[in-house]
């Protein structure tokens, strides 16, 4: 199977199934490119995490420990208390996570919202940490029946590169639970994933070099391979003549010594450049040293790609040609004209749920600004991962970890760029036997296609069942009713809101079970046209149920904002809101997803359901707040059970004052809209606020008799929403007219309060 086809197959597994996937490949086969394209195009709600800060920064995500609030130490996959296992070691268990390190509400919301968890650089991920992630997801999503709480995993990395770090005392604790420290031996995922290996190498074109790298990777280096490589060995005295070349070595102290000594040997003034760090940006994520010291003539390396001007890439070498206190000019390797560097800003991100739209979003919580370079006479093999060099001195005579020699050599494009600092010693060329054994388990191309067809069919069954299963909503409601009884509230609308939502969904239990059975039958009978038609009708039917429930819930949350000591209750309601909104999003998207999978096409990203929901929610909130303000439910109550809120009749902004000025000049709402280039609905919203603030009256835009009739009607009706009020008025009045009169009622009530 061609690599491009393998990439398409991998994308299909992610988007068209719920199968966990391990995507691997030799250095330079395009794993990072696949990740970037998938994140940009997938319709699934996802987060990206990585084991280290730098890896997370490169992947555009966050660290595993930060996202899942995992303490540092060793995770033991048991419910026992940590003290029952060891009194001295730094360990934690399921019991410890639940009691001593609980998830906060913000992270819990994110974990409940996602469909897909992407873990980059998975070679460094320990089995026990993956099991800790499994427990976190199960607990946050209240789903202990499925691994990872039903979230799909995409694991990306090359096991032949950087291994997980496990100290001897940690392994003494872990060995009774795991066969190895590698992720594939975690209890949660063991054997339950598809293994796809990208095989086309984009970095190297030299067939002889590719073969040697393959032999290194497979721990089958031949004597002939060793002899070919050692032809590139140069003694140190001869290497001193080499210029514009980087050394890859195995230890930090060795790389630091080479860089510092080379910098000291340069004549001229030493310049220091400091990073600009804002808000939250932990040291573990620093992409470069916060203090960069340079002299003219220094050899540097870019540590990121230039996506604007394409002048350099990650790993490209350059020489410093001119320095001032505020600027750095370099000559990039292969260029003839000097280039003045610009600072780059890295962002530390976290995932959040937008409070109003309930959409998963990235939030920048800190930044790190600096020049994207580092001294580059030498770098460690560890830090070279992901880089590409045209020429390098490889000094791996003291390799201490499996795969180090392979990682170092695979940074080069060809043998022509190789200089060995020490001869290759076959004794230090090794790979972990467990990795070699595991790598034999990858499926054939025919198996991948066969499994994909089956996984897609299973995914359709699962999607349809899960989408039209409202039990999670009822479970959430039952929890709220048990923890937060509402009978103590004097307002009937607060007391009855949750029971009313529960009643709505309970009334549809039998209907929905029958509906799911019909869908399952149509799938079995391969009646695709009827299936899609039935899904479409079902989605339209349930849409009303969900929007009505969301309106009731949003009204309740807004009403509670006037009460004291309701934060915990409101948080629980927001979690229910999230569950209902997510389910509605699934209902609105299910037909298109099902149709794409039935046609064996990759499901494309479609934001229409999210946009529809966000717009509808915004409109509902606007109506709810206007209605509550008009009814006085947002004001303080003498009973003391409510807390005082600020008046909506506050200072008017410039845009409102401009509208007021034009009203006083005799302009109609239509005139104002035309003259100011605004929509008429915006102008009417301005007028509602002006009326609520007592600056104008509804009578100025509607006939007095018309207003009085509507005022009397509203005062005699009970209603929970603007749409309900409009329906009770037999559609005799427009939404705009009703809003203006509600604003008039609000102003009159505020006058009464002031008089008292």
mmCIF file of C-alpha atoms in Angstrom, residues 476-733:
data_model
loop_
_atom_site.group_PDB
_atom_site.id
_atom_site.type_symbol
_atom_site.label_atom_id
_atom_site.label_comp_id
_atom_site.label_asym_id
_atom_site.label_seq_id
_atom_site.Cartn_x
_atom_site.Cartn_y
_atom_site.Cartn_z
ATOM 1 C CA UNK A 476 -27.408 13.834 35.119
ATOM 2 C CA UNK A 477 -30.855 15.156 36.060
ATOM 3 C CA UNK A 478 -31.297 12.497 38.758
ATOM 4 C CA UNK A 479 -27.942 13.480 40.271
ATOM 5 C CA UNK A 480 -28.937 17.144 40.331
ATOM 6 C CA UNK A 481 -32.346 16.422 41.901
ATOM 7 C CA UNK A 482 -30.705 14.277 44.560
ATOM 8 C CA UNK A 483 -28.031 16.836 45.452
ATOM 9 C CA UNK A 484 -29.924 20.088 44.940
ATOM 10 C CA UNK A 485 -33.613 19.921 45.941
ATOM 11 C CA UNK A 486 -35.364 23.050 44.676
ATOM 12 C CA UNK A 487 -38.451 22.968 46.902
ATOM 13 C CA UNK A 488 -36.922 25.638 49.169
ATOM 14 C CA UNK A 489 -37.110 28.309 46.473
ATOM 15 C CA UNK A 490 -40.148 30.589 46.586
ATOM 16 C CA UNK A 491 -40.285 30.968 42.790
ATOM 17 C CA UNK A 492 -42.339 28.182 41.123
ATOM 18 C CA UNK A 493 -40.343 28.483 37.897
ATOM 19 C CA UNK A 494 -37.168 27.513 39.820
ATOM 20 C CA UNK A 495 -38.861 24.683 41.707
ATOM 21 C CA UNK A 496 -40.365 23.154 38.573
ATOM 22 C CA UNK A 497 -37.600 23.648 35.982
ATOM 23 C CA UNK A 498 -35.578 20.438 36.482
ATOM 24 C CA UNK A 499 -38.652 18.203 37.034
ATOM 25 C CA UNK A 500 -40.110 19.616 33.807
ATOM 26 C CA UNK A 501 -36.962 18.817 31.825
ATOM 27 C CA UNK A 502 -36.876 15.301 33.294
ATOM 28 C CA UNK A 503 -40.548 14.783 32.416
ATOM 29 C CA UNK A 504 -39.945 15.829 28.789
ATOM 30 C CA UNK A 505 -37.220 13.246 28.281
ATOM 31 C CA UNK A 506 -39.021 10.495 30.197
ATOM 32 C CA UNK A 507 -42.019 10.933 27.917
ATOM 33 C CA UNK A 508 -39.792 9.999 24.956
ATOM 34 C CA UNK A 509 -38.130 6.882 26.411
ATOM 35 C CA UNK A 510 -40.378 4.338 24.691
ATOM 36 C CA UNK A 511 -40.586 6.310 21.454
ATOM 37 C CA UNK A 512 -36.818 6.620 21.276
ATOM 38 C CA UNK A 513 -36.230 2.918 21.994
ATOM 39 C CA UNK A 514 -38.579 2.041 19.130
ATOM 40 C CA UNK A 515 -36.841 4.571 16.892
ATOM 41 C CA UNK A 516 -33.408 3.042 17.609
ATOM 42 C CA UNK A 517 -34.734 -0.425 16.819
ATOM 43 C CA UNK A 518 -36.024 0.830 13.482
ATOM 44 C CA UNK A 519 -32.628 2.312 12.647
ATOM 45 C CA UNK A 520 -30.837 -0.920 13.573
ATOM 46 C CA UNK A 521 -33.175 -2.915 11.331
ATOM 47 C CA UNK A 522 -32.574 -0.574 8.384
ATOM 48 C CA UNK A 523 -28.793 -0.915 8.848
ATOM 49 C CA UNK A 524 -29.013 -4.718 8.931
ATOM 50 C CA UNK A 525 -31.190 -4.752 5.827
ATOM 51 C CA UNK A 526 -28.836 -2.321 4.075
ATOM 52 C CA UNK A 527 -31.691 0.109 3.379
ATOM 53 C CA UNK A 528 -29.456 3.182 3.173
ATOM 54 C CA UNK A 529 -31.971 5.572 1.590
ATOM 55 C CA UNK A 530 -34.708 4.751 4.112
ATOM 56 C CA UNK A 531 -32.172 4.885 6.946
ATOM 57 C CA UNK A 532 -31.025 8.394 6.058
ATOM 58 C CA UNK A 533 -34.598 9.568 5.567
ATOM 59 C CA UNK A 534 -35.578 8.159 8.971
ATOM 60 C CA UNK A 535 -32.568 9.794 10.655
ATOM 61 C CA UNK A 536 -33.458 13.140 9.081
ATOM 62 C CA UNK A 537 -37.047 12.991 10.348
ATOM 63 C CA UNK A 538 -35.914 11.885 13.782
ATOM 64 C CA UNK A 539 -33.403 14.719 14.044
ATOM 65 C CA UNK A 540 -36.074 17.283 13.163
ATOM 66 C CA UNK A 541 -38.451 15.752 15.696
ATOM 67 C CA UNK A 542 -35.996 15.777 18.619
ATOM 68 C CA UNK A 543 -34.560 19.209 17.828
ATOM 69 C CA UNK A 544 -37.626 20.911 19.350
ATOM 70 C CA UNK A 545 -37.373 18.821 22.536
ATOM 71 C CA UNK A 546 -33.746 19.818 23.025
ATOM 72 C CA UNK A 547 -34.094 23.531 22.314
ATOM 73 C CA UNK A 548 -37.083 23.726 24.674
ATOM 74 C CA UNK A 549 -35.045 22.015 27.392
ATOM 75 C CA UNK A 550 -32.072 24.291 26.811
ATOM 76 C CA UNK A 551 -34.344 27.344 27.103
ATOM 77 C CA UNK A 552 -35.744 26.086 30.413
ATOM 78 C CA UNK A 553 -32.247 25.358 31.704
ATOM 79 C CA UNK A 554 -30.804 28.715 30.637
ATOM 80 C CA UNK A 555 -33.765 30.481 32.264
ATOM 81 C CA UNK A 556 -33.132 28.608 35.508
ATOM 82 C CA UNK A 557 -29.423 29.493 35.487
ATOM 83 C CA UNK A 558 -30.224 33.161 34.865
ATOM 84 C CA UNK A 559 -32.861 33.214 37.633
ATOM 85 C CA UNK A 560 -30.420 31.645 40.095
ATOM 86 C CA UNK A 561 -27.904 34.409 39.412
ATOM 87 C CA UNK A 562 -30.066 36.639 41.624
ATOM 88 C CA UNK A 563 -29.673 34.261 44.594
ATOM 89 C CA UNK A 564 -26.755 33.913 46.961
ATOM 90 C CA UNK A 565 -24.925 30.630 47.630
ATOM 91 C CA UNK A 566 -25.942 28.958 44.359
ATOM 92 C CA UNK A 567 -22.529 28.516 42.729
ATOM 93 C CA UNK A 568 -22.332 24.731 43.216
ATOM 94 C CA UNK A 569 -25.907 24.289 42.013
ATOM 95 C CA UNK A 570 -25.240 26.486 38.977
ATOM 96 C CA UNK A 571 -22.078 24.510 38.151
ATOM 97 C CA UNK A 572 -24.112 21.283 38.163
ATOM 98 C CA UNK A 573 -26.700 22.896 35.893
ATOM 99 C CA UNK A 574 -23.960 24.030 33.507
ATOM 100 C CA UNK A 575 -22.714 20.434 33.308
ATOM 101 C CA UNK A 576 -26.250 19.304 32.439
ATOM 102 C CA UNK A 577 -26.393 22.097 29.862
ATOM 103 C CA UNK A 578 -23.160 20.784 28.368
ATOM 104 C CA UNK A 579 -24.516 17.219 28.147
ATOM 105 C CA UNK A 580 -27.779 18.352 26.506
ATOM 106 C CA UNK A 581 -26.029 20.718 24.083
ATOM 107 C CA UNK A 582 -23.508 18.049 23.051
ATOM 108 C CA UNK A 583 -26.310 15.563 22.459
ATOM 109 C CA UNK A 584 -28.150 18.116 20.322
ATOM 110 C CA UNK A 585 -24.990 18.732 18.309
ATOM 111 C CA UNK A 586 -24.736 14.991 17.660
ATOM 112 C CA UNK A 587 -28.386 14.825 16.584
ATOM 113 C CA UNK A 588 -27.912 17.666 14.092
ATOM 114 C CA UNK A 589 -24.751 16.099 12.619
ATOM 115 C CA UNK A 590 -25.692 12.417 12.576
ATOM 116 C CA UNK A 591 -27.276 12.253 9.119
ATOM 117 C CA UNK A 592 -24.263 13.689 7.272
ATOM 118 C CA UNK A 593 -21.811 11.519 9.222
ATOM 119 C CA UNK A 594 -23.823 8.362 8.559
ATOM 120 C CA UNK A 595 -24.192 9.167 4.861
ATOM 121 C CA UNK A 596 -20.434 9.709 4.408
ATOM 122 C CA UNK A 597 -19.554 6.436 6.121
ATOM 123 C CA UNK A 598 -22.163 4.490 4.134
ATOM 124 C CA UNK A 599 -20.574 5.867 0.963
ATOM 125 C CA UNK A 600 -17.137 4.853 2.294
ATOM 126 C CA UNK A 601 -16.054 8.498 2.210
ATOM 127 C CA UNK A 602 -14.069 10.253 4.905
ATOM 128 C CA UNK A 603 -16.352 12.387 7.072
ATOM 129 C CA UNK A 604 -15.552 16.045 6.459
ATOM 130 C CA UNK A 605 -15.585 18.832 9.016
ATOM 131 C CA UNK A 606 -18.911 20.636 9.254
ATOM 132 C CA UNK A 607 -19.457 23.467 11.711
ATOM 133 C CA UNK A 608 -23.079 24.132 10.737
ATOM 134 C CA UNK A 609 -24.619 22.321 13.751
ATOM 135 C CA UNK A 610 -22.345 24.200 16.172
ATOM 136 C CA UNK A 611 -23.076 27.542 14.492
ATOM 137 C CA UNK A 612 -26.830 26.867 14.531
ATOM 138 C CA UNK A 613 -26.754 25.948 18.222
ATOM 139 C CA UNK A 614 -24.524 28.890 19.176
ATOM 140 C CA UNK A 615 -26.783 31.376 17.370
ATOM 141 C CA UNK A 616 -29.948 29.895 18.828
ATOM 142 C CA UNK A 617 -28.476 29.875 22.344
ATOM 143 C CA UNK A 618 -27.402 33.515 21.998
ATOM 144 C CA UNK A 619 -30.915 34.508 20.878
ATOM 145 C CA UNK A 620 -32.505 32.536 23.720
ATOM 146 C CA UNK A 621 -30.217 34.132 26.306
ATOM 147 C CA UNK A 622 -31.027 37.598 24.994
ATOM 148 C CA UNK A 623 -34.773 36.957 25.230
ATOM 149 C CA UNK A 624 -34.473 35.321 28.649
ATOM 150 C CA UNK A 625 -32.487 38.194 30.140
ATOM 151 C CA UNK A 626 -34.873 40.771 28.699
ATOM 152 C CA UNK A 627 -37.862 38.859 30.013
ATOM 153 C CA UNK A 628 -36.400 38.439 33.503
ATOM 154 C CA UNK A 629 -35.422 42.093 33.701
ATOM 155 C CA UNK A 630 -38.945 43.110 32.661
ATOM 156 C CA UNK A 631 -40.472 40.810 35.286
ATOM 157 C CA UNK A 632 -38.165 42.085 38.029
ATOM 158 C CA UNK A 633 -36.667 38.633 38.721
ATOM 159 C CA UNK A 634 -33.137 39.969 38.342
ATOM 160 C CA UNK A 635 -33.647 42.581 41.083
ATOM 161 C CA UNK A 636 -33.032 42.195 44.816
ATOM 162 C CA UNK A 637 -35.692 40.582 46.990
ATOM 163 C CA UNK A 638 -36.462 41.838 50.477
ATOM 164 C CA UNK A 639 -36.426 38.286 51.784
ATOM 165 C CA UNK A 640 -32.667 38.296 51.536
ATOM 166 C CA UNK A 641 -32.697 35.038 49.608
ATOM 167 C CA UNK A 642 -31.641 36.921 46.529
ATOM 168 C CA UNK A 643 -28.474 38.898 46.141
ATOM 169 C CA UNK A 644 -28.540 42.421 44.825
ATOM 170 C CA UNK A 645 -27.616 42.747 41.174
ATOM 171 C CA UNK A 646 -26.525 45.820 39.338
ATOM 172 C CA UNK A 647 -29.270 47.651 37.494
ATOM 173 C CA UNK A 648 -29.562 47.152 33.780
ATOM 174 C CA UNK A 649 -30.369 50.850 33.604
ATOM 175 C CA UNK A 650 -26.679 51.758 33.740
ATOM 176 C CA UNK A 651 -24.671 54.270 31.731
ATOM 177 C CA UNK A 652 -25.421 54.200 28.034
ATOM 178 C CA UNK A 653 -22.628 53.670 25.519
ATOM 179 C CA UNK A 654 -21.825 56.025 22.670
ATOM 180 C CA UNK A 655 -23.726 53.983 20.082
ATOM 181 C CA UNK A 656 -26.934 54.133 22.166
ATOM 182 C CA UNK A 657 -26.553 57.880 22.706
ATOM 183 C CA UNK A 658 -26.178 58.360 18.953
ATOM 184 C CA UNK A 659 -29.440 56.478 18.378
ATOM 185 C CA UNK A 660 -31.113 58.571 21.113
ATOM 186 C CA UNK A 661 -29.936 61.783 19.443
ATOM 187 C CA UNK A 662 -31.397 60.680 16.097
ATOM 188 C CA UNK A 663 -34.704 59.705 17.739
ATOM 189 C CA UNK A 664 -34.981 63.193 19.210
ATOM 190 C CA UNK A 665 -34.342 64.610 15.755
ATOM 191 C CA UNK A 666 -37.527 62.851 14.597
ATOM 192 C CA UNK A 667 -35.986 59.854 12.780
ATOM 193 C CA UNK A 668 -37.870 56.558 12.604
ATOM 194 C CA UNK A 669 -36.078 53.251 13.400
ATOM 195 C CA UNK A 670 -35.893 52.594 9.640
ATOM 196 C CA UNK A 671 -34.357 56.049 9.055
ATOM 197 C CA UNK A 672 -31.744 55.470 11.782
ATOM 198 C CA UNK A 673 -30.831 52.056 10.388
ATOM 199 C CA UNK A 674 -30.341 53.467 6.876
ATOM 200 C CA UNK A 675 -28.370 56.520 7.993
ATOM 201 C CA UNK A 676 -26.076 54.606 10.368
ATOM 202 C CA UNK A 677 -25.610 51.532 8.200
ATOM 203 C CA UNK A 678 -27.088 49.285 10.897
ATOM 204 C CA UNK A 679 -29.686 46.547 10.684
ATOM 205 C CA UNK A 680 -33.145 47.565 11.838
ATOM 206 C CA UNK A 681 -33.038 44.812 14.493
ATOM 207 C CA UNK A 682 -29.912 46.428 15.977
ATOM 208 C CA UNK A 683 -31.611 49.804 16.119
ATOM 209 C CA UNK A 684 -34.666 48.251 17.799
ATOM 210 C CA UNK A 685 -32.339 46.627 20.369
ATOM 211 C CA UNK A 686 -30.925 50.122 21.044
ATOM 212 C CA UNK A 687 -34.470 51.436 21.486
ATOM 213 C CA UNK A 688 -35.313 48.660 23.965
ATOM 214 C CA UNK A 689 -32.371 49.714 26.136
ATOM 215 C CA UNK A 690 -33.261 53.394 25.808
ATOM 216 C CA UNK A 691 -36.830 52.639 26.885
ATOM 217 C CA UNK A 692 -35.613 50.485 29.809
ATOM 218 C CA UNK A 693 -33.452 53.440 30.881
ATOM 219 C CA UNK A 694 -36.362 55.905 30.669
ATOM 220 C CA UNK A 695 -34.811 57.959 27.852
ATOM 221 C CA UNK A 696 -37.727 57.396 25.479
ATOM 222 C CA UNK A 697 -41.093 55.591 25.660
ATOM 223 C CA UNK A 698 -42.582 52.766 23.624
ATOM 224 C CA UNK A 699 -45.448 55.121 22.754
ATOM 225 C CA UNK A 700 -43.045 57.107 20.545
ATOM 226 C CA UNK A 701 -42.679 54.147 18.145
ATOM 227 C CA UNK A 702 -46.079 52.458 18.484
ATOM 228 C CA UNK A 703 -49.566 53.908 18.838
ATOM 229 C CA UNK A 704 -50.610 54.549 22.462
ATOM 230 C CA UNK A 705 -53.663 52.307 22.143
ATOM 231 C CA UNK A 706 -51.501 49.564 20.623
ATOM 232 C CA UNK A 707 -49.022 49.805 23.515
ATOM 233 C CA UNK A 708 -51.701 49.912 26.214
ATOM 234 C CA UNK A 709 -53.485 46.884 24.776
ATOM 235 C CA UNK A 710 -50.230 44.933 24.691
ATOM 236 C CA UNK A 711 -49.313 46.074 28.216
ATOM 237 C CA UNK A 712 -52.618 44.823 29.594
ATOM 238 C CA UNK A 713 -52.289 41.523 27.745
ATOM 239 C CA UNK A 714 -48.754 40.869 29.043
ATOM 240 C CA UNK A 715 -49.748 41.631 32.645
ATOM 241 C CA UNK A 716 -52.554 39.060 32.465
ATOM 242 C CA UNK A 717 -50.431 36.262 30.932
ATOM 243 C CA UNK A 718 -47.895 33.895 32.460
ATOM 244 C CA UNK A 719 -45.084 32.901 30.134
ATOM 245 C CA UNK A 720 -41.611 31.409 30.269
ATOM 246 C CA UNK A 721 -40.211 32.604 26.971
ATOM 247 C CA UNK A 722 -40.665 35.326 24.412
ATOM 248 C CA UNK A 723 -41.790 32.755 21.858
ATOM 249 C CA UNK A 724 -44.415 31.427 24.309
ATOM 250 C CA UNK A 725 -45.699 34.958 24.951
ATOM 251 C CA UNK A 726 -45.878 35.673 21.229
ATOM 252 C CA UNK A 727 -47.875 32.496 20.663
ATOM 253 C CA UNK A 728 -50.301 33.381 23.464
ATOM 254 C CA UNK A 729 -50.868 36.767 21.846
ATOM 255 C CA UNK A 730 -52.032 34.886 18.728
ATOM 256 C CA UNK A 731 -49.139 36.377 16.770
ATOM 257 C CA UNK A 732 -50.935 39.754 16.799
ATOM 258 C CA UNK A 733 -47.677 41.495 17.677
#
